[in-house]
Short mmCIF file of C-alpha atoms in Angstrom, two decimals:
data_model
loop_
_atom_site.label_atom_id
_atom_site.label_comp_id
_atom_site.label_asym_id
_atom_site.label_seq_id
_atom_site.Cartn_x
_atom_site.Cartn_y
_atom_site.Cartn_z
CA MET A 137 86.23 101.20 89.52
CA ASN A 138 87.27 104.66 89.56
CA GLU A 139 89.84 106.40 92.04
CA GLN A 140 87.17 107.88 94.38
CA VAL A 141 85.18 104.56 94.55
CA ALA A 142 88.42 102.65 95.37
CA ARG A 143 89.12 105.03 97.94
CA ASN A 144 85.81 104.61 99.70
CA VAL A 145 86.08 100.74 99.45
CA VAL A 146 89.56 100.75 100.83
CA LEU A 147 88.60 103.06 103.71
CA ALA A 148 85.72 100.84 104.74
CA ARG A 149 87.73 97.81 104.74
CA ALA A 150 90.46 99.57 106.68
CA ILE A 151 87.88 100.45 109.31
CA GLU A 152 85.99 96.91 109.33
CA HIS A 153 89.70 95.34 109.75
CA ALA A 154 90.38 97.72 112.67
CA ASP A 155 87.10 97.33 114.28
CA VAL A 156 87.68 93.77 115.47
CA GLY A 157 85.34 94.43 118.64
CA HIS A 158 82.59 95.83 116.47
CA THR A 159 82.59 99.04 118.65
CA VAL A 160 81.91 101.49 115.76
CA LEU A 161 80.37 99.30 113.40
CA SER A 162 78.21 96.83 114.93
CA ASP A 163 76.84 93.39 113.49
CA ASP A 164 73.47 95.51 112.48
CA ASP A 165 75.32 97.95 110.93
CA ARG A 166 77.40 95.47 108.93
CA LYS A 167 74.48 93.36 107.95
CA TYR A 168 72.26 96.31 106.96
CA ALA A 169 75.17 97.84 104.39
CA THR A 170 75.72 94.54 103.13
CA ARG A 171 71.71 94.07 102.56
CA SER A 172 71.06 97.42 101.25
CA ALA A 173 74.21 97.33 98.80
CA ARG A 174 72.81 93.97 97.53
CA GLU A 175 69.45 95.51 96.79
CA LEU A 176 71.05 98.65 95.12
CA ALA A 177 73.50 96.77 92.97
CA ALA A 178 70.66 94.41 92.19
CA TRP A 179 68.36 97.50 90.96
CA GLN A 180 71.43 99.07 89.20
CA ALA A 181 71.99 95.64 87.20
CA ALA A 182 68.16 95.59 86.42
CA ASP A 183 68.41 99.16 85.01
CA SER A 184 71.32 98.42 82.81
CA HIS A 185 69.98 94.77 81.76
CA THR A 186 73.16 93.10 83.24
CA ALA A 187 74.13 90.86 85.95
CA VAL A 188 74.79 91.85 89.50
CA ASN A 189 78.38 93.42 89.38
CA GLN A 190 80.94 92.92 92.30
CA GLN A 191 82.02 96.54 91.85
CA HIS A 192 78.84 98.09 92.28
CA PHE A 193 77.94 96.19 95.24
CA LEU A 194 81.32 97.02 96.85
CA GLN A 195 80.77 100.78 96.00
CA GLN A 196 77.22 100.89 97.41
CA ARG A 197 78.26 98.99 100.73
CA ALA A 198 81.39 101.23 101.18
CA GLU A 199 79.03 104.30 100.96
CA GLN A 200 76.45 102.92 103.40
CA ILE A 201 79.24 102.50 105.98
CA LEU A 202 80.95 105.48 105.52
CA LYS A 203 77.63 107.45 105.47
CA ARG A 204 76.63 106.17 108.60
CA LEU A 205 80.15 106.67 110.27
CA GLY A 206 80.00 110.36 109.04
CA GLU A 207 76.41 111.04 110.66
CA ARG A 208 77.85 109.68 113.92
CA THR A 209 81.26 111.41 114.00
CA PRO A 210 81.28 114.69 112.05
CA ALA A 211 85.22 114.90 112.13
CA PHE A 212 85.39 111.58 110.42
CA GLY A 213 82.75 112.74 107.84
CA ALA A 214 85.15 115.81 107.04
CA PHE A 215 88.05 113.44 106.65
CA GLN A 216 86.05 111.33 104.28
CA ARG A 217 85.09 114.15 102.07
CA ARG A 218 88.49 115.51 101.98
CA ALA A 219 90.17 115.11 98.91
CA PRO A 220 93.37 113.00 99.07
CA GLY A 221 97.09 113.94 98.37
CA MET A 222 98.37 117.25 97.33
CA ARG A 223 96.71 118.08 94.15
CA GLY A 224 97.84 121.58 93.81
CA ILE A 225 101.37 120.79 93.12
CA TRP A 226 100.28 119.24 89.81
CA PHE A 227 99.32 122.51 88.34
CA ALA A 228 101.68 124.83 90.30
CA LEU A 229 105.07 123.11 89.37
CA PRO A 230 104.58 123.74 85.51
CA PHE A 231 103.88 127.36 86.04
CA ILE A 232 106.70 127.89 88.44
CA ALA A 233 109.04 126.14 86.18
CA PHE A 234 108.12 128.57 83.24
CA VAL A 235 108.45 131.65 85.44
CA LEU A 236 112.01 130.09 86.49
CA GLY A 237 112.94 129.54 82.83
CA ALA A 238 111.74 133.09 81.89
CA ALA A 239 113.89 134.68 84.48
CA LEU A 240 116.93 132.37 83.57
CA ASP A 241 118.72 134.43 81.07
CA ARG A 242 118.74 137.29 83.53
CA ILE A 243 121.65 135.42 85.17
CA ALA A 244 123.95 136.62 82.40
CA ASP A 245 124.29 140.06 81.10
CA PRO A 246 121.07 141.22 79.33
CA HIS A 247 122.66 142.87 76.16
CA ARG A 248 125.86 140.49 76.12
CA VAL A 249 125.04 136.89 75.22
CA ASP A 250 127.40 133.97 74.53
CA LEU A 251 127.17 131.67 71.53
CA LEU A 252 128.09 129.22 74.04
CA SER A 253 125.17 129.88 76.58
CA ALA A 254 125.77 127.90 79.56
CA PRO A 255 122.16 128.19 80.98
CA PHE A 256 120.71 126.93 77.50
CA LEU A 257 123.46 123.98 77.10
CA ILE A 258 122.85 122.94 80.53
CA ILE A 259 119.08 122.60 79.76
CA ILE A 260 119.73 120.47 76.51
CA ALA A 261 122.62 118.32 78.13
CA TRP A 262 120.21 117.59 81.44
CA ASN A 263 117.10 116.59 79.33
CA LEU A 264 119.32 114.43 76.76
CA LEU A 265 120.80 112.64 80.06
CA VAL A 266 117.07 112.37 81.39
CA TYR A 267 116.13 110.69 78.05
CA LEU A 268 118.99 108.07 78.23
CA GLY A 269 117.92 107.39 81.85
CA LEU A 270 114.39 106.60 80.86
CA LEU A 271 115.85 104.37 77.96
CA VAL A 272 117.79 102.57 80.37
CA TRP A 273 115.05 102.30 82.77
CA ALA A 274 112.88 100.55 80.24
CA VAL A 275 115.29 98.05 78.68
CA VAL A 276 117.41 97.24 81.77
CA PRO A 277 115.32 95.49 84.49
CA ALA A 278 118.14 95.63 87.04
CA ALA A 279 117.94 99.55 86.83
CA ARG A 280 114.67 99.58 88.14
CA ARG A 281 114.65 100.37 92.02
CA LYS A 282 112.18 99.34 94.47
CA LYS A 283 109.10 101.35 93.74
CA SER A 284 107.46 101.34 97.04
CA GLY A 285 108.49 103.13 100.25
CA VAL A 286 109.22 106.63 98.50
CA PRO A 287 108.28 109.41 100.98
CA LEU A 288 107.66 111.78 98.38
CA LEU A 289 105.09 109.69 96.64
CA ARG A 290 103.18 108.73 100.26
CA ARG A 291 103.17 112.40 100.81
CA LEU A 292 101.65 113.14 97.28
CA SER A 293 99.01 110.28 97.66
CA VAL A 294 97.78 111.15 101.04
CA GLY A 295 98.84 114.58 101.81
CA LYS A 296 99.84 115.26 105.51
CA ALA A 297 98.65 111.76 106.53
CA VAL A 298 97.20 113.16 109.64
CA ALA A 299 94.03 111.28 111.09
CA PRO A 300 91.24 113.77 112.80
CA ARG A 301 91.48 114.24 116.32
CA LYS A 302 88.70 112.80 118.66
CA LEU A 303 87.97 109.83 116.80
CA PRO A 304 86.90 106.62 118.71
CA THR A 305 89.93 104.42 119.15
CA ALA A 306 89.01 101.79 116.34
CA LEU A 307 87.88 104.50 113.80
CA ALA A 308 91.49 106.20 114.27
CA GLU A 309 93.04 103.13 113.78
CA GLY A 310 90.95 102.39 110.76
CA VAL A 311 92.01 105.68 109.34
CA ALA A 312 95.40 105.23 110.09
CA HIS A 313 95.44 101.67 108.32
CA PHE A 314 93.79 103.39 105.46
CA LEU A 315 96.39 106.04 104.79
CA ALA A 316 99.17 103.43 104.99
CA ASP A 317 97.30 100.95 102.42
CA TRP A 318 96.21 103.90 100.28
CA ALA A 319 99.73 105.08 99.94
CA VAL A 320 100.99 101.81 98.58
CA LEU A 321 97.72 101.26 96.49
CA SER A 322 97.68 104.68 94.61
CA GLU A 323 101.42 104.49 94.11
CA PRO A 324 101.18 103.54 90.44
CA LEU A 325 98.70 106.47 89.82
CA THR A 326 100.66 108.87 91.74
CA ARG A 327 103.74 107.79 90.02
CA ALA A 328 101.98 108.53 86.91
CA ARG A 329 100.93 112.13 87.84
CA LEU A 330 104.29 112.99 89.07
CA SER A 331 105.82 111.75 85.81
CA ARG A 332 103.28 113.93 83.92
CA THR A 333 103.86 117.00 85.99
CA VAL A 334 107.60 116.61 85.98
CA HIS A 335 107.65 116.44 81.73
CA LEU A 336 105.33 119.44 81.80
CA ALA A 337 107.66 121.20 84.38
CA ALA A 338 110.62 120.63 82.30
CA ALA A 339 108.64 121.48 78.97
CA GLY A 340 107.60 124.78 80.80
CA PHE A 341 110.95 125.68 81.87
CA ALA A 342 112.41 125.54 78.52
CA LEU A 343 109.55 127.27 76.76
CA GLY A 344 109.89 130.04 79.31
CA ALA A 345 113.57 130.48 78.31
CA VAL A 346 112.58 130.53 74.97
CA ALA A 347 109.74 133.07 75.37
CA SER A 348 111.88 135.41 77.47
CA LEU A 349 114.68 135.13 74.73
CA TYR A 350 112.32 136.27 72.01
CA ALA A 351 110.62 138.89 74.32
CA ARG A 352 113.88 140.57 75.15
CA GLY A 353 114.87 140.50 71.55
CA LEU A 354 112.23 142.76 70.74
CA LEU A 355 113.53 145.48 72.70
CA THR A 356 117.27 144.78 72.93
CA GLN A 357 119.90 144.26 70.42
CA TYR A 358 121.73 141.10 71.04
CA VAL A 359 125.73 141.57 70.90
CA THR A 360 126.77 137.73 70.41
CA GLY A 361 130.29 136.31 70.94
CA TRP A 362 131.99 133.63 72.95
CA GLU A 363 135.00 133.24 75.14
CA SER A 364 136.71 129.98 76.18
CA THR A 365 139.98 129.07 77.67
CA PHE A 366 140.24 125.61 76.73
CA LEU A 367 138.30 125.53 73.20
CA ASP A 368 139.48 127.02 70.05
CA ALA A 369 137.22 128.22 67.06
CA GLN A 370 137.33 124.84 65.31
CA GLN A 371 136.22 122.89 68.15
CA VAL A 372 133.50 125.52 69.00
CA HIS A 373 132.36 125.41 65.56
CA THR A 374 132.25 121.38 65.54
CA LEU A 375 130.41 121.74 68.69
CA LEU A 376 127.76 123.97 67.52
CA SER A 377 127.30 121.98 64.24
CA TRP A 378 126.64 119.01 66.29
CA LEU A 379 124.14 120.74 68.51
CA PHE A 380 122.14 122.72 65.83
CA THR A 381 122.07 119.99 63.35
CA PRO A 382 118.53 118.67 64.30
CA ALA A 383 117.02 122.38 64.00
CA LEU A 384 118.94 122.89 60.86
CA THR A 385 117.48 119.74 59.48
CA VAL A 386 113.98 120.25 60.30
CA PHE A 387 114.05 123.85 59.76
CA PRO A 388 116.25 124.23 56.49
CA PHE A 389 115.43 128.08 56.16
CA LEU A 390 117.85 128.49 59.17
CA GLN A 391 121.41 129.65 58.78
CA GLY A 392 124.15 128.14 60.97
CA PHE A 393 127.56 129.74 61.91
CA THR A 394 130.61 129.19 59.53
CA LEU A 395 134.15 128.82 60.89
CA ALA A 396 135.36 132.28 59.76
CA GLU A 397 132.23 133.75 61.70
CA ILE A 398 133.25 131.66 64.69
CA GLU A 399 136.51 133.11 64.56
CA GLN A 400 135.40 136.62 64.16
CA LEU A 401 132.91 136.27 67.03
CA ARG A 402 135.34 135.34 69.72
CA PHE A 403 135.42 137.98 72.48
CA GLY A 404 132.21 139.47 71.36
CA GLY A 405 133.61 140.81 67.91
CA SER A 406 130.23 140.55 66.24
CA ALA A 407 130.39 144.07 64.77
CA GLY A 408 129.01 144.19 61.31
CA LEU A 409 127.56 140.63 61.65
CA PRO A 410 123.73 140.36 62.16
CA VAL A 411 124.15 137.15 64.30
CA GLY A 412 121.99 138.05 67.16
CA GLU A 413 118.76 137.05 65.49
CA ARG A 414 120.19 133.89 64.11
CA TRP A 415 121.81 132.69 67.34
CA VAL A 416 118.00 133.33 69.01
CA HIS A 417 116.44 131.17 66.27
CA LEU A 418 118.85 128.12 66.50
CA TYR A 419 118.66 128.09 70.23
CA GLY A 420 114.90 128.65 70.05
CA ALA A 421 114.45 125.75 67.43
CA THR A 422 117.02 123.51 69.28
CA LEU A 423 115.04 123.74 72.64
CA LEU A 424 111.86 123.29 71.00
CA LEU A 425 113.10 119.97 69.00
CA LEU A 426 115.07 118.51 71.82
CA VAL A 427 113.37 119.71 75.03
CA ILE A 428 109.83 121.15 74.52
CA ILE A 429 108.20 118.39 71.97
CA PRO A 430 109.69 115.37 73.46
CA ARG A 431 108.72 116.39 77.04
CA VAL A 432 105.40 117.29 76.08
CA LEU A 433 104.88 113.82 74.30
CA LEU A 434 106.23 112.26 77.62
CA ALA A 435 103.80 114.12 79.48
CA ILE A 436 100.89 113.16 77.21
CA VAL A 437 101.95 109.28 77.70
CA ALA A 438 102.22 109.64 81.32
CA GLY A 439 98.74 111.57 81.55
CA LEU A 440 96.99 108.79 79.59
CA ARG A 441 98.42 106.22 81.90
CA ALA A 442 97.20 108.61 84.99
CA ARG A 443 93.71 108.70 83.42
CA HIS A 444 93.45 105.10 82.85
CA LEU A 445 94.59 104.43 86.33
CA SER A 446 92.19 106.85 87.84
CA ARG A 447 89.47 105.40 85.60
CA HIS A 448 90.32 101.81 86.19
CA PHE A 449 91.94 101.59 89.51
CA PRO A 450 93.90 98.39 90.16
CA LEU A 451 92.28 97.21 93.37
CA ASP A 452 92.97 93.66 93.81
CA LEU A 453 89.40 92.15 94.24
CA ASP A 454 90.52 88.58 94.92
CA GLN A 455 91.84 89.76 98.31
CA PRO A 456 89.96 87.72 101.22
CA TYR A 457 88.07 90.57 102.27
CA TYR A 458 86.59 91.27 98.73
CA ARG A 459 86.21 87.56 97.90
CA LYS A 460 83.87 86.95 101.12
CA LEU A 461 81.68 89.92 100.47
CA ALA A 462 81.40 88.74 96.89
CA ASP A 463 80.37 85.31 97.77
CA SER A 464 77.53 86.67 99.88
CA ILE A 465 75.83 87.94 96.32
CA GLY A 466 77.12 85.01 94.26
CA THR A 467 79.31 87.37 91.85
CA SER A 468 82.28 85.31 91.54
CA ALA A 469 83.54 81.82 91.75
CA PRO A 470 84.19 80.14 94.95
CA ALA A 471 87.32 81.24 96.65
CA VAL A 472 90.25 78.54 97.02
CA LEU A 473 92.22 78.38 100.21
CA ARG A 474 95.65 76.75 99.49
CA VAL A 475 97.27 75.15 102.58
CA ILE A 476 100.99 73.85 102.53
CA PRO A 477 101.61 72.12 105.59
CA TYR A 478 105.25 72.11 107.14
CA THR A 479 105.68 68.72 108.89
CA TYR A 480 102.27 68.58 109.93
CA THR A 481 99.92 65.61 108.76
CA LEU A 482 96.34 66.66 109.52
CA ASP A 483 93.49 64.00 110.87
CA GLU A 484 90.05 64.24 109.72
CA PRO A 485 88.76 66.48 112.77
CA ARG A 486 91.47 68.97 111.86
CA ASP A 487 90.86 68.84 108.22
CA ARG A 488 87.09 69.50 108.99
CA GLY A 489 88.15 72.22 110.87
CA LEU A 490 90.48 73.61 108.12
CA TRP A 491 87.27 73.85 105.84
CA ALA A 492 85.33 75.57 108.48
CA ILE A 493 88.01 78.22 108.81
CA ALA A 494 88.29 78.75 105.08
CA ALA A 495 84.34 79.26 104.87
CA ALA A 496 84.78 81.66 107.76
CA ALA A 497 87.48 83.61 106.07
CA LEU A 498 86.50 83.32 102.28
CA GLY A 499 82.78 82.50 102.26
CA GLY A 500 80.67 79.57 102.51
CA GLN A 501 81.30 78.46 99.05
CA ALA A 502 85.12 78.41 99.66
CA ARG A 503 87.19 75.36 98.96
CA VAL A 504 90.44 73.89 100.37
CA GLN A 505 93.39 73.03 98.36
CA LEU A 506 95.56 70.78 100.92
CA LEU A 507 99.02 69.84 99.46
CA PRO A 508 101.31 67.30 100.93
CA SER A 509 103.19 68.27 103.91
CA VAL A 510 106.74 69.67 103.32
CA ALA A 511 109.22 67.45 105.27
CA TYR A 512 111.62 68.72 107.55
CA GLY A 513 115.07 69.85 106.25
CA ILE A 514 113.86 69.52 102.71
CA GLU A 515 114.86 72.23 100.29
CA PRO A 516 111.56 74.36 99.18
CA LYS A 517 112.20 74.21 95.71
CA ASP A 518 112.47 70.45 95.88
CA ALA A 519 109.61 70.00 98.23
CA LEU A 520 107.28 72.23 95.94
CA ARG A 521 108.84 71.14 92.59
CA GLU A 522 105.74 70.08 91.01
CA THR A 523 103.44 72.74 92.62
CA MET A 524 102.55 75.72 90.37
CA LEU A 525 102.83 78.78 92.91
CA ASN A 526 101.39 81.31 90.34
CA GLU A 527 98.41 79.05 89.53
CA ALA A 528 95.12 81.10 88.71
CA GLY A 529 92.17 80.82 90.90
CA ILE A 530 94.11 80.32 93.96
CA THR A 531 92.65 83.41 96.34
CA VAL A 532 95.13 82.85 99.37
CA THR A 533 98.17 80.71 99.80
CA THR A 534 98.86 79.72 103.57
CA VAL A 535 101.59 77.68 105.10
CA LEU A 536 100.14 75.68 108.20
CA PHE A 537 102.75 75.49 111.13
CA SER A 538 102.17 74.17 114.38
CA LEU A 539 102.40 76.47 117.16
CA ALA A 540 104.40 73.53 119.43
CA ALA A 541 107.27 74.22 116.78
CA THR A 542 109.98 76.51 117.42
CA PRO A 543 110.50 78.81 114.43
CA GLU A 544 114.17 77.96 112.50
CA LYS A 545 115.53 80.69 109.83
CA GLU A 546 117.15 77.68 107.99
CA ASN A 547 113.83 75.41 107.74
CA HIS A 548 110.59 77.52 108.49
CA GLY A 549 112.20 80.93 107.29
CA ALA A 550 113.68 79.45 104.18
CA LEU A 551 110.27 78.08 102.95
CA LEU A 552 108.64 81.35 104.00
CA ASP A 553 111.31 83.36 101.98
CA TYR A 554 110.82 80.89 99.03
CA LEU A 555 106.94 81.25 98.99
CA VAL A 556 107.15 85.12 99.20
CA LYS A 557 109.29 85.21 96.33
CA HIS A 558 107.43 82.90 94.14
CA VAL A 559 103.48 83.41 95.09
CA PRO A 560 102.52 86.62 93.20
CA ARG A 561 99.92 87.69 95.81
CA GLY A 562 101.83 86.81 99.09
CA VAL A 563 101.51 84.41 101.78
CA ALA A 564 99.65 84.02 105.08
CA VAL A 565 100.70 81.69 107.88
CA LEU A 566 98.39 79.70 110.02
CA LEU A 567 99.64 78.54 113.25
CA ASP A 568 97.74 75.71 114.69
CA GLU A 569 97.69 75.54 118.49
CA SER A 570 95.52 72.39 119.06
CA ALA A 571 98.38 70.06 119.38
CA LEU A 572 100.32 72.34 121.64
CA LEU A 573 97.23 72.42 123.87
CA GLU A 574 96.82 68.63 123.91
CA ARG A 575 100.12 68.07 124.96
CA ILE A 576 100.45 70.73 127.96
CA GLY A 577 96.87 71.29 128.96
CA ASP A 578 94.45 74.18 128.19
CA GLN A 579 95.17 76.11 131.50
CA VAL A 580 99.27 76.12 130.97
CA GLY A 581 98.89 76.04 127.39
CA ALA A 582 97.04 79.46 126.86
CA GLU A 583 100.05 81.35 128.40
CA ARG A 584 102.55 79.22 126.36
CA ALA A 585 100.55 79.65 123.15
CA ALA A 586 100.63 83.50 123.79
CA GLU A 587 104.43 83.43 124.14
CA ARG A 588 104.70 81.35 120.84
CA HIS A 589 102.25 83.28 119.09
CA SER A 590 104.51 86.62 119.99
CA LEU A 591 107.59 84.57 118.69
CA TRP A 592 106.03 83.43 115.59
CA ARG A 593 104.50 86.92 114.64
CA GLN A 594 107.71 88.45 114.99
CA PHE A 595 109.56 85.88 113.04
CA CYS A 596 106.93 85.50 110.22
CA SER A 597 106.94 89.65 109.89
CA PHE A 598 110.80 89.32 109.60
CA HIS A 599 110.24 87.03 106.33
CA GLY A 600 107.37 89.29 104.97
CA THR A 601 104.30 87.35 106.04
CA SER A 602 101.48 87.58 108.29
CA ALA A 603 100.85 85.17 111.08
CA HIS A 604 97.38 83.79 112.29
CA VAL A 605 96.68 81.58 115.37
CA VAL A 606 93.66 79.08 114.62
CA ASN A 607 92.68 75.98 116.37
CA LEU A 608 91.82 73.30 114.19
CA LEU A 609 89.98 71.37 116.56
CA GLU A 610 87.97 74.51 117.65
CA PRO A 611 87.55 76.69 114.45
CA ASP A 612 85.32 79.20 116.11
CA LYS A 613 87.85 80.13 118.48
CA TYR A 614 89.69 82.58 116.68
CA PRO A 615 87.32 83.46 113.83
CA LEU A 616 88.78 85.21 110.80
CA GLU A 617 86.05 87.10 109.76
CA LEU A 618 85.82 90.66 107.99
CA GLY A 619 87.14 92.42 110.92
CA ALA A 620 90.31 90.29 111.28
CA GLY A 621 90.59 88.63 108.05
CA LEU A 622 93.75 86.87 106.52
CA THR A 623 95.93 89.89 105.32
CA LEU A 624 98.36 89.82 102.43
CA PRO A 625 100.37 92.44 100.74
CA GLU A 626 98.59 94.66 98.51
CA LEU A 627 99.01 94.61 95.02
CA ARG A 628 101.95 96.67 93.92
#
């Protein structure tokens, strides 16, 4: 699935999630999109002599939904066709850097150049520090900062992030959710593109400086020298020897500076010494070896990664929304809902209700993996010692709480924190209201349940999870369908 297809699929999903009341996408619209996509995916598979592909089905279904919404709401159609992000910066930044690099040496006297050229020394030193930082980033895990939530990456991913005006409420909410989701999902791709552009800009800056150096040398005789308050000739000679060693090693025809020449060149004493051309070649070769070539190679690596991510966009198709759609065409194994009850033992009716909820959320073939109840006050790592939390094949991991309970940071919160840390795809929370309503009655219980739900929602959000009220004795009361399905953190 390439970037554009993934964008359409995520946009369609965001709209369906936001349109809980089916005001912009009716049941008939959704059924028609599914039926048409199933047929188109089947024809595409027949033409290629392969099995029906989930990605092709999702692509066709998203296109059907977005086309219909675009016909009904032209403003949305224009938004949907708009290229995401700020693509112009990928081309403009390297060009601007080249121009700035070409103008760099104009800061100094255009006829008097310093053997210890501050601009060129800064360029070299800065790039060496960048290479060191990249090395530390690669080999020391603790050096990696949190990747998400960087405003610059969000702006580069979605642009101005402004939804069109005069959209229906559900559609506007869907677009807003899409912009937030896409900023997270496309972050690896945006990061790779930004890395490629920054490396090209650094190479362009150095290349501009070198080009300007040689171009000015065609029309100007460089007068070379050096001045320093704290360095003597011996120290300057040592510094330049270390600096020009790569260039002198790779290009043996280049000539360095002897100690006697360094002493004579102090305060611009270059009369009778043809050192201007030698100075230009040494600095040009040094910038080529230490800046331009490494940066271009790093840009190529980042560009290849960006190209791969663009062609194979990392969209987690095991999310409940995609799994339920895949179940409708039989293109994947049955989804598995893993449930971890907390101080809650299910009787037979509630167990049947749990299976019904799994089928509604993940498709008719979904299965339930019910783990033993976690006892109150037990440390999560002890209670789940024998549970493989990163087990392959688990679609959704949920924690089942009773809405009659009051959330406690030391117990409920500790369990959620432990699961969020150890379950790769994230955790959702199911809040069963059936026990609360049985105890205090439906009429009084409805208001109490709403209060408890608000309390639990804030509590779960604080611990990095999403909360969903269910009634295991009446599983159809709060349907977890495509419009309001289980929400999990997206792939980072």
